[in-house]
GROMACS .gro file of C-alpha atoms in nm:
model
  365
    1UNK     CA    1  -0.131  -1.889   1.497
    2UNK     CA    2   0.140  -1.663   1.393
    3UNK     CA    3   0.066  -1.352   1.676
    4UNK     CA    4  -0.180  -1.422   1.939
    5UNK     CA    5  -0.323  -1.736   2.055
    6UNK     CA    6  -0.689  -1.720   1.897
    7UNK     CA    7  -0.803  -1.864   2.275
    8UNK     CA    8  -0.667  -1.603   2.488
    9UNK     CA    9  -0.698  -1.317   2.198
   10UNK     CA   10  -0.943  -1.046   2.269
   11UNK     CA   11  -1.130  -0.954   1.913
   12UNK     CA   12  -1.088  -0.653   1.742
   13UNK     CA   13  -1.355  -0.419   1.548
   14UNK     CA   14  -1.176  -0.276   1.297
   15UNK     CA   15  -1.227   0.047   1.073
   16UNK     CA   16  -1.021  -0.041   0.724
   17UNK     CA   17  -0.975   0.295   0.530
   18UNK     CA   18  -0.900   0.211   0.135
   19UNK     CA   19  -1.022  -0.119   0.227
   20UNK     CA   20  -1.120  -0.171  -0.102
   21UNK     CA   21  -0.778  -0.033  -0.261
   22UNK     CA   22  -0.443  -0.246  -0.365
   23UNK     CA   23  -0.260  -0.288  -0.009
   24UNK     CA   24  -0.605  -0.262   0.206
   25UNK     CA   25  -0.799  -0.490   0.032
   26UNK     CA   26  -0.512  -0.783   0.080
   27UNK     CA   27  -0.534  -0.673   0.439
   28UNK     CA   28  -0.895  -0.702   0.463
   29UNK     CA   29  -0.872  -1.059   0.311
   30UNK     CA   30  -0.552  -1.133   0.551
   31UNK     CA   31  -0.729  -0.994   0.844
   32UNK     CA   32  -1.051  -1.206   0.786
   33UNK     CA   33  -0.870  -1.515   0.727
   34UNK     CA   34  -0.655  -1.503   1.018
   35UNK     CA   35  -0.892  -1.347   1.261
   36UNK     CA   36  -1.245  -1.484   1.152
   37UNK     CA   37  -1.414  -1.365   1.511
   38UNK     CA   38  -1.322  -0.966   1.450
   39UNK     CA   39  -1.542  -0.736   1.311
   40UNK     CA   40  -1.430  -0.573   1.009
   41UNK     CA   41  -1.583  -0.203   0.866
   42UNK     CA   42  -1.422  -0.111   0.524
   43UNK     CA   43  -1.509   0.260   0.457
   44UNK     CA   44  -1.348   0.320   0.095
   45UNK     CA   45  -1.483   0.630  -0.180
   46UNK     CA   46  -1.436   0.388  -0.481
   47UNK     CA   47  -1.203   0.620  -0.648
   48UNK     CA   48  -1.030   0.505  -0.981
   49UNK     CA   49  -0.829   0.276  -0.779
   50UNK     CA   50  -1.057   0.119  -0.533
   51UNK     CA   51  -1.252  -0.170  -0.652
   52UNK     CA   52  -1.525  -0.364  -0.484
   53UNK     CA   53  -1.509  -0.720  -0.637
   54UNK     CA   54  -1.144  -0.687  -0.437
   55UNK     CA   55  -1.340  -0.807  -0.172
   56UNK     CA   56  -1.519  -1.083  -0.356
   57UNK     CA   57  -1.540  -1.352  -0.130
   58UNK     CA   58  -1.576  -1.191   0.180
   59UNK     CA   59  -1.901  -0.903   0.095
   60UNK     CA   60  -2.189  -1.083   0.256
   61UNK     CA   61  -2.028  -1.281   0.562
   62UNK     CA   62  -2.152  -1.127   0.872
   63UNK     CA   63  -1.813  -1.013   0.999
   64UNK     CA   64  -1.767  -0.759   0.689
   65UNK     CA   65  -1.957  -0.449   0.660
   66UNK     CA   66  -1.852  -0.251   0.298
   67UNK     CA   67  -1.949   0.126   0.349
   68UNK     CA   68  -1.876   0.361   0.050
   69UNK     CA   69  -1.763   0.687   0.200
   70UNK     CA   70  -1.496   0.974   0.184
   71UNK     CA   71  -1.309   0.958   0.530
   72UNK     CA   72  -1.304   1.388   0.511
   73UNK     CA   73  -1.642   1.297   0.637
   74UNK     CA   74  -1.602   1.399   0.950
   75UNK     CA   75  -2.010   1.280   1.072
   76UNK     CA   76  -1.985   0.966   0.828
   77UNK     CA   77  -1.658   0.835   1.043
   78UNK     CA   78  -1.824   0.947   1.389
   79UNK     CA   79  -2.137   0.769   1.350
   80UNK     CA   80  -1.920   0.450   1.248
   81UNK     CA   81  -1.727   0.439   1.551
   82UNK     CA   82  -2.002   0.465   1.775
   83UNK     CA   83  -2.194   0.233   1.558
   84UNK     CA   84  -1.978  -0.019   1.537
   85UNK     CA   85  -1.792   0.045   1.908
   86UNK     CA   86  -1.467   0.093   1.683
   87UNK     CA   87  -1.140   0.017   1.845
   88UNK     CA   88  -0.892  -0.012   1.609
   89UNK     CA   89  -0.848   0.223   1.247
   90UNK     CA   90  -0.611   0.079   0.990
   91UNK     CA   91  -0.560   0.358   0.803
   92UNK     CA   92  -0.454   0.298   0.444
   93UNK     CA   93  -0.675   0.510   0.212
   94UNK     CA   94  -0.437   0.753   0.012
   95UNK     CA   95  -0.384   0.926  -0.298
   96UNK     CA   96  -0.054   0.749  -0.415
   97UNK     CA   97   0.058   0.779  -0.791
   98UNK     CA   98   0.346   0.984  -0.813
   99UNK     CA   99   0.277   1.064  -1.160
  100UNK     CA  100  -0.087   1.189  -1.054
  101UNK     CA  101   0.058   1.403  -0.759
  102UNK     CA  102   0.234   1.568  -1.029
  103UNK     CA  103  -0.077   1.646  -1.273
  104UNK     CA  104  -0.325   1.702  -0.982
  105UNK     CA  105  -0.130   1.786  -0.612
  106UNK     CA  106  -0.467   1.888  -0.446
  107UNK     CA  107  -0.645   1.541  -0.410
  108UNK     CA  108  -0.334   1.462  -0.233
  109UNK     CA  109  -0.333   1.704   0.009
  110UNK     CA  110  -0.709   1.686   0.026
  111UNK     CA  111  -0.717   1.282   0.109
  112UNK     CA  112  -0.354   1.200   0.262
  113UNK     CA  113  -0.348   1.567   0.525
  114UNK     CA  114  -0.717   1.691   0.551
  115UNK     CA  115  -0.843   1.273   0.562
  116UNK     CA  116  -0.569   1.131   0.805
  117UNK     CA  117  -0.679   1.481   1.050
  118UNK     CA  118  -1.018   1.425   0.988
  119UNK     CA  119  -1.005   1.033   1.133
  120UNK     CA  120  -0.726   1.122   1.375
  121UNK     CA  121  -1.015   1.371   1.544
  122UNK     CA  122  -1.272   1.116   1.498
  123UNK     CA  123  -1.059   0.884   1.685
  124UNK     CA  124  -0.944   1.072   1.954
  125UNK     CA  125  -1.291   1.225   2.085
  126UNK     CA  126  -1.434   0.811   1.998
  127UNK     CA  127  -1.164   0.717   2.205
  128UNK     CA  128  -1.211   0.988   2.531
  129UNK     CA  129  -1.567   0.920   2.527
  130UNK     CA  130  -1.452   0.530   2.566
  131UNK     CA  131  -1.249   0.609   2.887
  132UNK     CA  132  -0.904   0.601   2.693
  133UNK     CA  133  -0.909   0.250   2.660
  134UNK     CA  134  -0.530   0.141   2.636
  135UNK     CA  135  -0.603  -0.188   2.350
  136UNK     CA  136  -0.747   0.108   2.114
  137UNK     CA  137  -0.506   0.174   1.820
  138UNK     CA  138  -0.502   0.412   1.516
  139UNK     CA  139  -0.247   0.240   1.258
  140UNK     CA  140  -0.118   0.481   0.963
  141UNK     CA  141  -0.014   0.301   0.675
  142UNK     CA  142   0.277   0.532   0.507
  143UNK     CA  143   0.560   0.503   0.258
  144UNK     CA  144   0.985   0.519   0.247
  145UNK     CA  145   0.912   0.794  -0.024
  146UNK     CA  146   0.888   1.021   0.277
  147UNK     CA  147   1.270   0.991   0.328
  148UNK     CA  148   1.360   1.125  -0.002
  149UNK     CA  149   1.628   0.967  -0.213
  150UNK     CA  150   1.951   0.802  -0.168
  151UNK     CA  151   2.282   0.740  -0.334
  152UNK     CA  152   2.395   0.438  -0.401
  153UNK     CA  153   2.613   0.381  -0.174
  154UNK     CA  154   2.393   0.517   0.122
  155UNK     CA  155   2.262   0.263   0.394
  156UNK     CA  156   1.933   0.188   0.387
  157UNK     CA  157   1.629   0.390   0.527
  158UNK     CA  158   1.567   0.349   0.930
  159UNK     CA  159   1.307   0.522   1.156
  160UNK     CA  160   1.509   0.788   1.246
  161UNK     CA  161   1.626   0.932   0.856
  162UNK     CA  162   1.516   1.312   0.873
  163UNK     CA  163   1.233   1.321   0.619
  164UNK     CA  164   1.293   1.448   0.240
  165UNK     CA  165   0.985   1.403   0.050
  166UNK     CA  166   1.075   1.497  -0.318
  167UNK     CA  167   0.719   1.448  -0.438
  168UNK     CA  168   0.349   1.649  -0.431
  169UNK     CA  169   0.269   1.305  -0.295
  170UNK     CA  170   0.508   1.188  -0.081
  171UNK     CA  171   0.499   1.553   0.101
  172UNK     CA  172   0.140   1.478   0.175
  173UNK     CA  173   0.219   1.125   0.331
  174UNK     CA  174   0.499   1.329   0.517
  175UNK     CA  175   0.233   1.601   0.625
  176UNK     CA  176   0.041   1.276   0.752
  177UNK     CA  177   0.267   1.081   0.923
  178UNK     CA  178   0.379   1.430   1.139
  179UNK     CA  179  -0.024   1.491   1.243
  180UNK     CA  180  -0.031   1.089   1.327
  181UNK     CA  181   0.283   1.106   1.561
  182UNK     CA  182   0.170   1.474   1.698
  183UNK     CA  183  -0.151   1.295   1.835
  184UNK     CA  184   0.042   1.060   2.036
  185UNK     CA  185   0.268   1.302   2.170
  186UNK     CA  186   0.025   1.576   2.277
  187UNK     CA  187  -0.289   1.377   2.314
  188UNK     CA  188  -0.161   1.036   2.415
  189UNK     CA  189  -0.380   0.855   2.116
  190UNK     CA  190  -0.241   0.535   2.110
  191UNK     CA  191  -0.070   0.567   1.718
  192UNK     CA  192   0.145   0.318   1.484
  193UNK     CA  193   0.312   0.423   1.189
  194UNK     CA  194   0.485   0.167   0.898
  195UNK     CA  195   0.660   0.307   0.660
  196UNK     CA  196   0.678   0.073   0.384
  197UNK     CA  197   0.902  -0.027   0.061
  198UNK     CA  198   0.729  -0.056  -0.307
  199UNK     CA  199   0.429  -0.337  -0.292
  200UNK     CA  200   0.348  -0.592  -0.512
  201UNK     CA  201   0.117  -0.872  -0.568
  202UNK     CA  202  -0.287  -0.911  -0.632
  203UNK     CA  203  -0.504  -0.677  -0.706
  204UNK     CA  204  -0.237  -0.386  -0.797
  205UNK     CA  205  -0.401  -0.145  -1.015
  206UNK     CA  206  -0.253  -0.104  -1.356
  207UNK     CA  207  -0.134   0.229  -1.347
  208UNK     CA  208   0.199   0.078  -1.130
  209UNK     CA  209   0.533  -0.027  -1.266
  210UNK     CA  210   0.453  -0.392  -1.258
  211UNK     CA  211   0.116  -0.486  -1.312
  212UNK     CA  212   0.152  -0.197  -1.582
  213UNK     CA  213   0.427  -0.400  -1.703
  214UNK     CA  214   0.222  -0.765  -1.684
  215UNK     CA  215  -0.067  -0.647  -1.878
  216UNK     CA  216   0.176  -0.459  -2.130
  217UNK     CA  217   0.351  -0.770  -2.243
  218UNK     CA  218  -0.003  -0.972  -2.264
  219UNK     CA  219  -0.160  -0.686  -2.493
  220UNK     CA  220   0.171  -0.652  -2.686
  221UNK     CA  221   0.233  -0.329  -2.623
  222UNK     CA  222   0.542  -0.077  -2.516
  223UNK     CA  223   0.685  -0.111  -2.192
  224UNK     CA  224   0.776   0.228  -2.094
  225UNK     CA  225   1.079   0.249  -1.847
  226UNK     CA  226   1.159   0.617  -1.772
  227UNK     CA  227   1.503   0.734  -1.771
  228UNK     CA  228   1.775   0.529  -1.824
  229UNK     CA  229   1.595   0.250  -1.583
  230UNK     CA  230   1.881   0.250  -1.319
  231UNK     CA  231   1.615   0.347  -1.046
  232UNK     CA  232   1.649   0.112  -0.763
  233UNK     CA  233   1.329   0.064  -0.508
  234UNK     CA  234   1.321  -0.242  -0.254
  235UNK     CA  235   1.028  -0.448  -0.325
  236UNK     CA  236   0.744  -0.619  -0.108
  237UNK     CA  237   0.508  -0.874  -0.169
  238UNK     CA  238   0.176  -0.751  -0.071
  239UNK     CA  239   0.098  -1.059   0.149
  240UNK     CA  240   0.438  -1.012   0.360
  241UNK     CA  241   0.306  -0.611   0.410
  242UNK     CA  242  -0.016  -0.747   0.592
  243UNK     CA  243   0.156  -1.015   0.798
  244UNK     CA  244   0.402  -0.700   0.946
  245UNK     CA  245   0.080  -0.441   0.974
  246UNK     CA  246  -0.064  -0.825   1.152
  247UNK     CA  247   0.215  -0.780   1.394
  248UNK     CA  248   0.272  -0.396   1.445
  249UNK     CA  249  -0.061  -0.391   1.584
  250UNK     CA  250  -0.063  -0.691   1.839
  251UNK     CA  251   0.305  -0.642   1.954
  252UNK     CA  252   0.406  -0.289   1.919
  253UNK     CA  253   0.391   0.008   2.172
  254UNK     CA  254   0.184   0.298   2.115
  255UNK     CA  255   0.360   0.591   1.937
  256UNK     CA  256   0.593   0.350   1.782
  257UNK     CA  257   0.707   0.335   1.407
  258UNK     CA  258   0.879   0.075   1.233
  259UNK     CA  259   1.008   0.072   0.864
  260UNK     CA  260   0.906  -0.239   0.627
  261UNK     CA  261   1.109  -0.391   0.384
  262UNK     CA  262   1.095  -0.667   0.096
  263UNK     CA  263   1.517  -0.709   0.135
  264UNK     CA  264   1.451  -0.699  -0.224
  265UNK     CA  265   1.650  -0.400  -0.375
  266UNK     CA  266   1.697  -0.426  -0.789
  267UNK     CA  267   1.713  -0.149  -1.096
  268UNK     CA  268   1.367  -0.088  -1.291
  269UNK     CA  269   1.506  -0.193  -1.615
  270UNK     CA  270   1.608  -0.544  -1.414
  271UNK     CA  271   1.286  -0.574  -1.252
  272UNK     CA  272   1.125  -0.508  -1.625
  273UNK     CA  273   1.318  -0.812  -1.745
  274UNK     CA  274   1.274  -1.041  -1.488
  275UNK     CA  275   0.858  -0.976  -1.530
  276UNK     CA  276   0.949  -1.023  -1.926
  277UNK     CA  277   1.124  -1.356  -1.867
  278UNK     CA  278   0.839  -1.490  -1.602
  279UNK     CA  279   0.585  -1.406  -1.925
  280UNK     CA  280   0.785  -1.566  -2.126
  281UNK     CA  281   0.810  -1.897  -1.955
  282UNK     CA  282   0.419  -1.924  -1.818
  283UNK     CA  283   0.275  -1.696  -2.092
  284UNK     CA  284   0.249  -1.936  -2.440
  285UNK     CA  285   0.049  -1.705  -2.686
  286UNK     CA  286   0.250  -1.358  -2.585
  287UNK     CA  287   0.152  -1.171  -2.911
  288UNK     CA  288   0.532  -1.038  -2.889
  289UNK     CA  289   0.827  -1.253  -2.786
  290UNK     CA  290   1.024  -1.288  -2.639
  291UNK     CA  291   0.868  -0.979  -2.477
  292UNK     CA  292   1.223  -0.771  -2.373
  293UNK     CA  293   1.120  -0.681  -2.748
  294UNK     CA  294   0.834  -0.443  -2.595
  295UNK     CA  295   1.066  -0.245  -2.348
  296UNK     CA  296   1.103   0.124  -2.446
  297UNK     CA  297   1.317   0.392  -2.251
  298UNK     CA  298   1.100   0.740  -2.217
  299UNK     CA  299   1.170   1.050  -2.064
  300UNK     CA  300   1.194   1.034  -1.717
  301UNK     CA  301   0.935   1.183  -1.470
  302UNK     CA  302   1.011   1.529  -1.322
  303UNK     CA  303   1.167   1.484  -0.956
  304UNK     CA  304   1.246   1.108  -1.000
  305UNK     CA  305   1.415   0.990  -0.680
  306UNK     CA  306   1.723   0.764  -0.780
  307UNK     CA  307   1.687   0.509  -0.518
  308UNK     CA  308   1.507   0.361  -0.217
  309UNK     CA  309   1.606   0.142   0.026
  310UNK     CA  310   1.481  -0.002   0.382
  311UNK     CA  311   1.641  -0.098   0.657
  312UNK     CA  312   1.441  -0.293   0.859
  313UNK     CA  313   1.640  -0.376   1.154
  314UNK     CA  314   1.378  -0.287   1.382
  315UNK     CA  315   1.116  -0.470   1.329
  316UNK     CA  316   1.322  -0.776   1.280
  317UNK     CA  317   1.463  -0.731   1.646
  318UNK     CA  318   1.161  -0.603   1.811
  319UNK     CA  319   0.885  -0.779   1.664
  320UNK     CA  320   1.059  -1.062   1.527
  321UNK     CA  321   0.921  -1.005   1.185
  322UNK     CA  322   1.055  -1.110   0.884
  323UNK     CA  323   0.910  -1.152   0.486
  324UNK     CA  324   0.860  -1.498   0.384
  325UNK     CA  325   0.852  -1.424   0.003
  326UNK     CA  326   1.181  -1.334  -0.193
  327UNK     CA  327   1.150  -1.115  -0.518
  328UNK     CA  328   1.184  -1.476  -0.704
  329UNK     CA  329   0.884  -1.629  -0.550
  330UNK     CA  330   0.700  -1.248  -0.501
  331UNK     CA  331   0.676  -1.186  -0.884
  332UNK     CA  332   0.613  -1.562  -0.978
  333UNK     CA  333   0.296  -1.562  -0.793
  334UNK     CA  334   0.230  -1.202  -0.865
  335UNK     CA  335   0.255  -1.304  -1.229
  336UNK     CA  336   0.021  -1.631  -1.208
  337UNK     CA  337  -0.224  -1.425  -1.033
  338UNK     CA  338  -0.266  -1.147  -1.330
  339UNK     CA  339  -0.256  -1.463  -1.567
  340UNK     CA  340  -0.559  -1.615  -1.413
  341UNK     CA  341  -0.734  -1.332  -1.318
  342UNK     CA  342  -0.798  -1.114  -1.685
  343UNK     CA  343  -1.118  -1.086  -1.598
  344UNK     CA  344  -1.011  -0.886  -1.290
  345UNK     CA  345  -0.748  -0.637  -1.490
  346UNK     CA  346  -0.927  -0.612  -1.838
  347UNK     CA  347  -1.257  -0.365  -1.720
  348UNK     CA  348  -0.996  -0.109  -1.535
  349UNK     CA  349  -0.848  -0.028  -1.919
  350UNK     CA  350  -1.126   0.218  -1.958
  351UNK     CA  351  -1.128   0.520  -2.165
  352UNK     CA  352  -1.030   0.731  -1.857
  353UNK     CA  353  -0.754   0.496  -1.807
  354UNK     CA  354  -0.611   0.484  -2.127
  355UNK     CA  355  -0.631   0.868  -2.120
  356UNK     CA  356  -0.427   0.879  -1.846
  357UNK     CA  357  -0.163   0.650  -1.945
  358UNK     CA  358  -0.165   0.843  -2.292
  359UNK     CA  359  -0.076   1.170  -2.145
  360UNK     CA  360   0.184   1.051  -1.888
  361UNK     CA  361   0.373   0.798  -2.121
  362UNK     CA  362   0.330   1.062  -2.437
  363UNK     CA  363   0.467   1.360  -2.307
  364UNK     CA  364   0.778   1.149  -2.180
  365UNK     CA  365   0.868   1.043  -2.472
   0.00000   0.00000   0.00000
C-alpha cells in the first residue's frame, strides 16, 4: 500500500464535503478503493455541479453514507459528527467558476467563508467534546488562484507567496484558507491546507476549459479561448490530486500546508490543440475536422490572471510525493473517459446550462 500498512493502519470516519462534486467525488472513489475498512459520510447540496451518479458504484455499500445537505448547516454537520463519531473532514465543497464569481460573488462568499467557519466550529467543539484527540484532522482543499498572478519569468508558487487573490472567487478561498490556519493557531485544531494547480480528469463538469473543450469538438461547435490564449496554468490529473490529499493526511503535521502541482505548465491555446489533436486521433465521426477548425478567440474575462505556476518542492521533500501522470498521459485518459462516458456529460447540457454558457461566451465576443 502506497501510505500506511492496511495491518497496522487505524481506520478513519471521514466527513467528504462536495463529495459528490468534480475533485471530491474522485476522492471519495480513491478513498474507498484504497481504504475499504473506513467509513465514508459525503454531505454535498447537489448544486449545478454536484452530481450523484458520480458516486455510482459505491451508493449502497455499507461503508458510504450519501447525505444531501448545505454545510452552512450548522445542526445538520453537528448531528453528523456525533452520529457518525467523525474524525477526519475533507473539506472540498466550494463555489469555484471564476466566471460565476464574477456574475454572482455572494454564493461564494456564502459557501467558501460562511461554510468553511461553519464546519471549522462544528469541528472544533466535536473535537473538545472528544478529549482533543491528536489523529483528528480537518483537511481544506484550496487553490494556487489565491496567490494571484505571475509573470513569466517568475518562479513558481510555494507556501510562503503572500496571497493576491485577483478574483470574487479566489478572495473567498483566500478568506477560507486564513479562518482554516487561524483555528490551528489559536485553537490548536489539528488543520491541513493544499493548495492546488488546475484539475483535470473524470467527472469535470462542462462549464471548465477542458471538458468544455471535449464536448465542444464532439457537438461541433466553437471553442472559445479568451484573449489571445497565452494564459499559462499548471495542470493536474485529478487522480494524482487524491493520491497527495491520500498522503497530506497520513504523513503531514497539523497546521501544515503544502502546494500541489501537475509539473505540467502550457498556454490555453496549446492545451486547446493538444485536446483537438487527441479528438482527432480517437474521435472517427468528429462532425468538424480536423477540429483546430472549431477554435475561436473571444474577449477575455475581466481580471484574467496571466499565469499560474506551482512549486511543489515541499511536498516532494517532505512527503515524498510525486504525480504519476504527465499532461500526455493526463489528457489521453481524460479524453477516453468523456468518449465513453456521453451518457455521463450529455444530461448536464440543460437549458440552464446552455444559458449560462450563452451569456458568458456572448458577451465576450
Amino acid at each position: 500500500m502506497a501510505f500506511e500498512e492496511t495491518l497496522t493502519r487505524t481506520p478513519r470516519k471521514l466527513i467528504v464535503t462536495g463529495g459528490a462534486g468534480f475533485i471530491g467525488s474522485n476522492f471519495v472513489h480513491h478513498w474507498c478503493q484504497t481504504y475499504p475498512g473506513d467509513r465514508v459520510v459525503v454531505l454535498d447540496a447537489l448544486t449545478y455541479a454536484g452530481n450523484r451518479s458520480n458516486l455510482a458504484g459505491l451508493e449502497g455499500k455499507a461503508n458510504l453514507r450519501f447525505v444531501e445537505g448545505d454545510i452552512c448547516n450548522r445542526s445538520l454537520v453537528d448531528n453528523l459528527l456525533v452520529e457518525e463519531d467523525i474524525d477526519t473532514i475533507v473539506h472540498f465543497a466550494a463555489e469555484s467558476h471564476v466566471d460565476r464569481s464574477i456574475l454572482g460573488p455572494g454564493a461564494f462568499v456564502q459557501t467558501n467563508v460562511v461554510g468553511t467557519f461553519t464546519l471549522l466550529e462544528a469541528f472544533r467543539q466535536h473535537w473538545l467534546s472528544a478529549g482533543q484527540p491528536s489523529y483528528y484532522r480537518f483537511h481544506h482543499v484550496s487553490t494556487d488562484e489565491v496567490y494571484g498572478s505571475l509573470d513569466p519569468t517568475d518562479p513558481g508558487f510555494s507556501e510562503t507567496t503572500p496571497y493576491a487573490p485577483n478574483s470574487p472567487y479566489s478572495a473567498s478561498k483566500a478568506g477560507s484558507d486564513h479562518l482554516v490556519r487561524a483555528y490551528h493557531h489559536t485553537y490548536g485544531l489539528p488543520t491541513l491546507i493544499t493548495n492546488c494547480s488546475n484539475n483535470y480528469g473524470p467527472y469535470h463538469f462542462p462549464e471548465k476549459l477542458i471538458p468544455l473543450m471535449c464536448i465542444n469538438i464532439l457537438m461541433g461547435k466553437p471553442l472559445p479561448v479568451y484573449g489571445d490564449g497565452q494564459n499559462v496554468r499548471d495542470w493536474l490529473y485529478v487522480g494524482d490530486h487524491c493520491s497527495a490529499i491520500d498522503t497530506v493526511i497520513h504523513k503531514a503535521k497539523p497546521g501544515e500546508t503544502y502546494n500541489i502541482g501537475g509539473n505540467n505548465e502550457v498556454k490555453n491555446i496549446d492545451l486547446v490543440h493538444m485536446l483537438c489533436e487527441l479528438m482527432n486521433e480517437l474521435a472517427p465521426d468528429l462532425p468538424v475536422r480536423p477540429a483546430q477548425n472549431l477554435i475561436t478567440f473571444v474577449k477575455d474575462r475581466p481580471g484574467h490572471d496571466r499565469r499560474y505556476a506551482i512549486d511543489a518542492t515541499k511536498i516532494r521533500t517532505e512527503l515524498e510525493w510525486t504525480p504519476a501522470e504527465t499532461l500526455e498521459t493526463g489528457l489521453r485518459r481524460t479524453v477516453e473517459w468523456f468518449l465513453n462516458h456521453q451518457g455521463w456529460w450529455q444530461p448536464l447540457l440543460s437549458e440552464e446550462y446552455q444559458a449560462y454558457y450563452r451569456q458568458v461566451y456572448a458577451e465576450s465576443k
